[in-house]
Amino acid sequence: VTSELSEIESLAGLFQQIVEDCKNELPLFDDFLFQTMQLKNSLISTASVFQSFVSTLQKIADAAFNTKGSSTDIGVQLGRIASRHRAMVGHVETVTSLLDGCCTRPLQGRKEEWRERILQLERDHSKDFKKIQSLLKKKTESVKKMEKKMKKGKSEPELIKLRDNMLRDLQARSEIFVEQERMAVM
């Protein structure tokens, strides 16, 4: 029973460490969301400026194409460049949209849910741990009292049987508690 009690305390300490690690990581998610929003805003700005650049390039290409002489070839080539760069603007806008729709919004929505879940897990575990630990202490004390009675010369078969039943119950509850703590850590 003593080895199980030390294992229980060790597992409970591990559970607390995991909860603390989760709590410490939440500000990292906040920072990640902030940086993601900054990136999104920069990409929106970049796409806008890039779109203006491509539009101006297209105007130059159209002007060169509409002239007489060898400038028409330059206009055609500039038009192709503008067309390909217009596709790049679309890609930047797609990345911006995906960043917002697939990263920022889902994470923002779940962040508070995670925070509440971590706190609830910690409260529930603490309450259950104290309750079961108290129960195990009471049962251990009852077994010790029974053993003291038996040492005083009252080693009746009924007392021995009662003590053995108490020990089996204590052992079974300890094993259940150890398993609960293992499951809490997994």
Coordinates of C-alpha atoms in Angstrom, one line a residue, residues 21-179:
D21 CA 2.7 23.3 -18.8
C22 CA -0.7 23.7 -20.5
K23 CA -1.3 26.9 -18.6
N24 CA 2.1 28.2 -19.6
E25 CA 1.5 27.5 -23.3
L26 CA -1.7 29.5 -23.5
P27 CA 0.1 32.8 -23.7
L28 CA 2.1 31.4 -26.6
F29 CA -1.1 30.8 -28.5
D30 CA -2.1 34.4 -27.8
D31 CA 1.3 35.6 -29.2
F32 CA 0.9 33.2 -32.2
L33 CA -2.6 34.7 -32.9
F34 CA -1.2 38.2 -32.6
Q35 CA 1.6 37.4 -35.0
T36 CA -0.8 35.7 -37.4
M37 CA -3.0 38.8 -37.5
Q38 CA 0.0 41.0 -38.2
L39 CA 1.1 38.6 -41.0
K40 CA -2.5 38.7 -42.4
N41 CA -2.6 42.5 -42.4
S42 CA 0.9 42.6 -44.1
L43 CA -0.3 40.2 -46.7
I44 CA -3.4 42.2 -47.4
S45 CA -1.3 45.4 -47.7
T46 CA 1.2 43.5 -49.9
A47 CA -1.6 42.2 -52.2
S48 CA -3.1 45.7 -52.5
V49 CA 0.3 47.3 -53.4
F50 CA 1.1 44.4 -55.7
Q51 CA -2.3 44.8 -57.4
S52 CA -1.6 48.5 -58.0
F53 CA 1.9 47.6 -59.4
V54 CA 0.4 45.1 -61.8
S55 CA -2.3 47.6 -62.9
T56 CA 0.3 50.2 -63.6
L57 CA 2.4 47.7 -65.4
Q58 CA -0.6 46.7 -67.5
K59 CA -1.2 50.4 -68.4
I60 CA 2.4 50.7 -69.5
A61 CA 2.0 47.5 -71.6
D62 CA -1.2 48.8 -73.2
A63 CA 0.4 52.1 -74.0
A64 CA 3.5 50.4 -75.6
F65 CA 1.3 48.0 -77.5
N66 CA -0.8 50.8 -79.0
T67 CA 2.2 52.6 -80.4
K68 CA 3.7 52.1 -83.8
G69 CA 7.0 50.3 -84.3
S70 CA 9.0 47.9 -82.3
S71 CA 7.5 49.1 -79.0
T72 CA 4.5 46.8 -79.7
D73 CA 6.7 43.8 -79.0
I74 CA 7.7 45.3 -75.6
G75 CA 4.0 45.9 -74.9
V76 CA 3.1 42.3 -75.6
Q77 CA 5.9 41.1 -73.3
L78 CA 4.9 43.5 -70.5
G79 CA 1.3 42.4 -70.9
R80 CA 2.4 38.7 -70.4
I81 CA 4.4 39.7 -67.3
A82 CA 1.4 41.7 -65.9
S83 CA -0.9 38.7 -66.5
R84 CA 1.4 36.3 -64.7
H85 CA 1.9 38.7 -61.8
R86 CA -1.9 39.1 -61.6
A87 CA -2.0 35.4 -60.8
M88 CA 0.6 36.0 -58.0
V89 CA -1.8 38.6 -56.5
G90 CA -4.5 35.9 -56.5
H91 CA -2.1 33.5 -54.7
V92 CA -1.3 36.0 -52.0
E93 CA -5.0 36.7 -51.5
T94 CA -5.6 33.0 -51.2
V95 CA -2.9 32.5 -48.7
T96 CA -4.3 35.5 -46.7
S97 CA -7.8 34.0 -46.8
L98 CA -6.5 30.5 -45.7
L99 CA -4.5 32.0 -42.9
D100 CA -7.5 33.7 -41.6
G101 CA -10.1 30.9 -42.2
C102 CA -8.0 27.9 -41.4
C103 CA -5.7 29.2 -38.6
T104 CA -6.7 32.4 -36.9
R105 CA -10.5 32.0 -36.5
P106 CA -10.5 28.3 -35.4
L107 CA -7.7 28.9 -32.9
Q108 CA -9.2 32.0 -31.6
G109 CA -12.5 30.2 -31.0
R110 CA -11.0 27.3 -29.2
K111 CA -8.5 29.2 -27.1
E112 CA -11.0 30.1 -24.4
E113 CA -12.5 26.7 -24.5
W114 CA -9.0 25.2 -23.9
R115 CA -8.4 27.6 -21.0
E116 CA -11.7 26.7 -19.3
R117 CA -11.1 23.0 -19.9
I118 CA -7.6 23.1 -18.3
L119 CA -8.9 25.0 -15.3
Q120 CA -11.9 22.5 -14.9
L121 CA -9.6 19.5 -15.2
E122 CA -7.4 21.0 -12.5
R123 CA -10.3 21.7 -10.2
D124 CA -11.9 18.2 -10.7
H125 CA -8.6 16.4 -10.2
S126 CA -7.7 18.3 -7.1
K127 CA -11.1 17.7 -5.6
D128 CA -11.1 14.0 -6.4
F129 CA -7.5 13.6 -5.3
K130 CA -8.1 15.1 -1.9
K131 CA -11.3 13.1 -1.4
I132 CA -9.7 9.7 -2.3
Q133 CA -6.5 10.5 -0.4
S134 CA -8.6 11.3 2.7
L135 CA -10.5 8.0 2.3
L136 CA -7.2 6.0 1.9
K137 CA -5.8 7.7 5.0
K138 CA -8.9 6.8 7.0
K139 CA -8.8 3.2 5.9
T140 CA -5.1 3.0 6.7
E141 CA -5.7 4.4 10.2
S142 CA -8.5 1.9 10.7
V143 CA -6.2 -1.0 9.7
K144 CA -3.6 0.3 12.2
K145 CA -6.1 0.5 15.0
M146 CA -7.2 -3.0 14.2
E147 CA -3.6 -4.2 14.3
K148 CA -3.1 -2.4 17.7
K149 CA -6.1 -4.3 19.1
M150 CA -4.7 -7.5 17.9
K151 CA -1.3 -6.8 19.5
K152 CA -3.0 -6.2 22.8
G153 CA -4.0 -9.9 22.9
K154 CA -7.3 -9.8 21.2
S155 CA -6.3 -12.0 18.2
E156 CA -9.7 -13.5 17.7
P157 CA -10.4 -15.1 14.4
E158 CA -13.2 -12.5 13.7
L159 CA -10.7 -9.6 14.2
I160 CA -8.2 -11.3 12.0
K161 CA -10.8 -11.8 9.3
L162 CA -12.0 -8.2 9.6
R163 CA -8.5 -6.9 9.4
D164 CA -7.7 -9.0 6.3
N165 CA -10.9 -7.7 4.7
M166 CA -9.9 -4.2 5.5
L167 CA -6.5 -4.7 4.0
R168 CA -7.9 -6.2 0.8
D169 CA -10.3 -3.2 0.6
L170 CA -7.5 -0.8 1.2
Q171 CA -5.3 -2.6 -1.4
A172 CA -8.1 -2.6 -4.0
R173 CA -9.0 1.1 -3.5
S174 CA -5.3 2.0 -3.7
E175 CA -4.9 0.1 -7.0
I176 CA -8.1 1.8 -8.4
F177 CA -6.7 5.2 -7.3
V178 CA -3.3 4.5 -8.9
E179 CA -5.1 3.5 -12.2

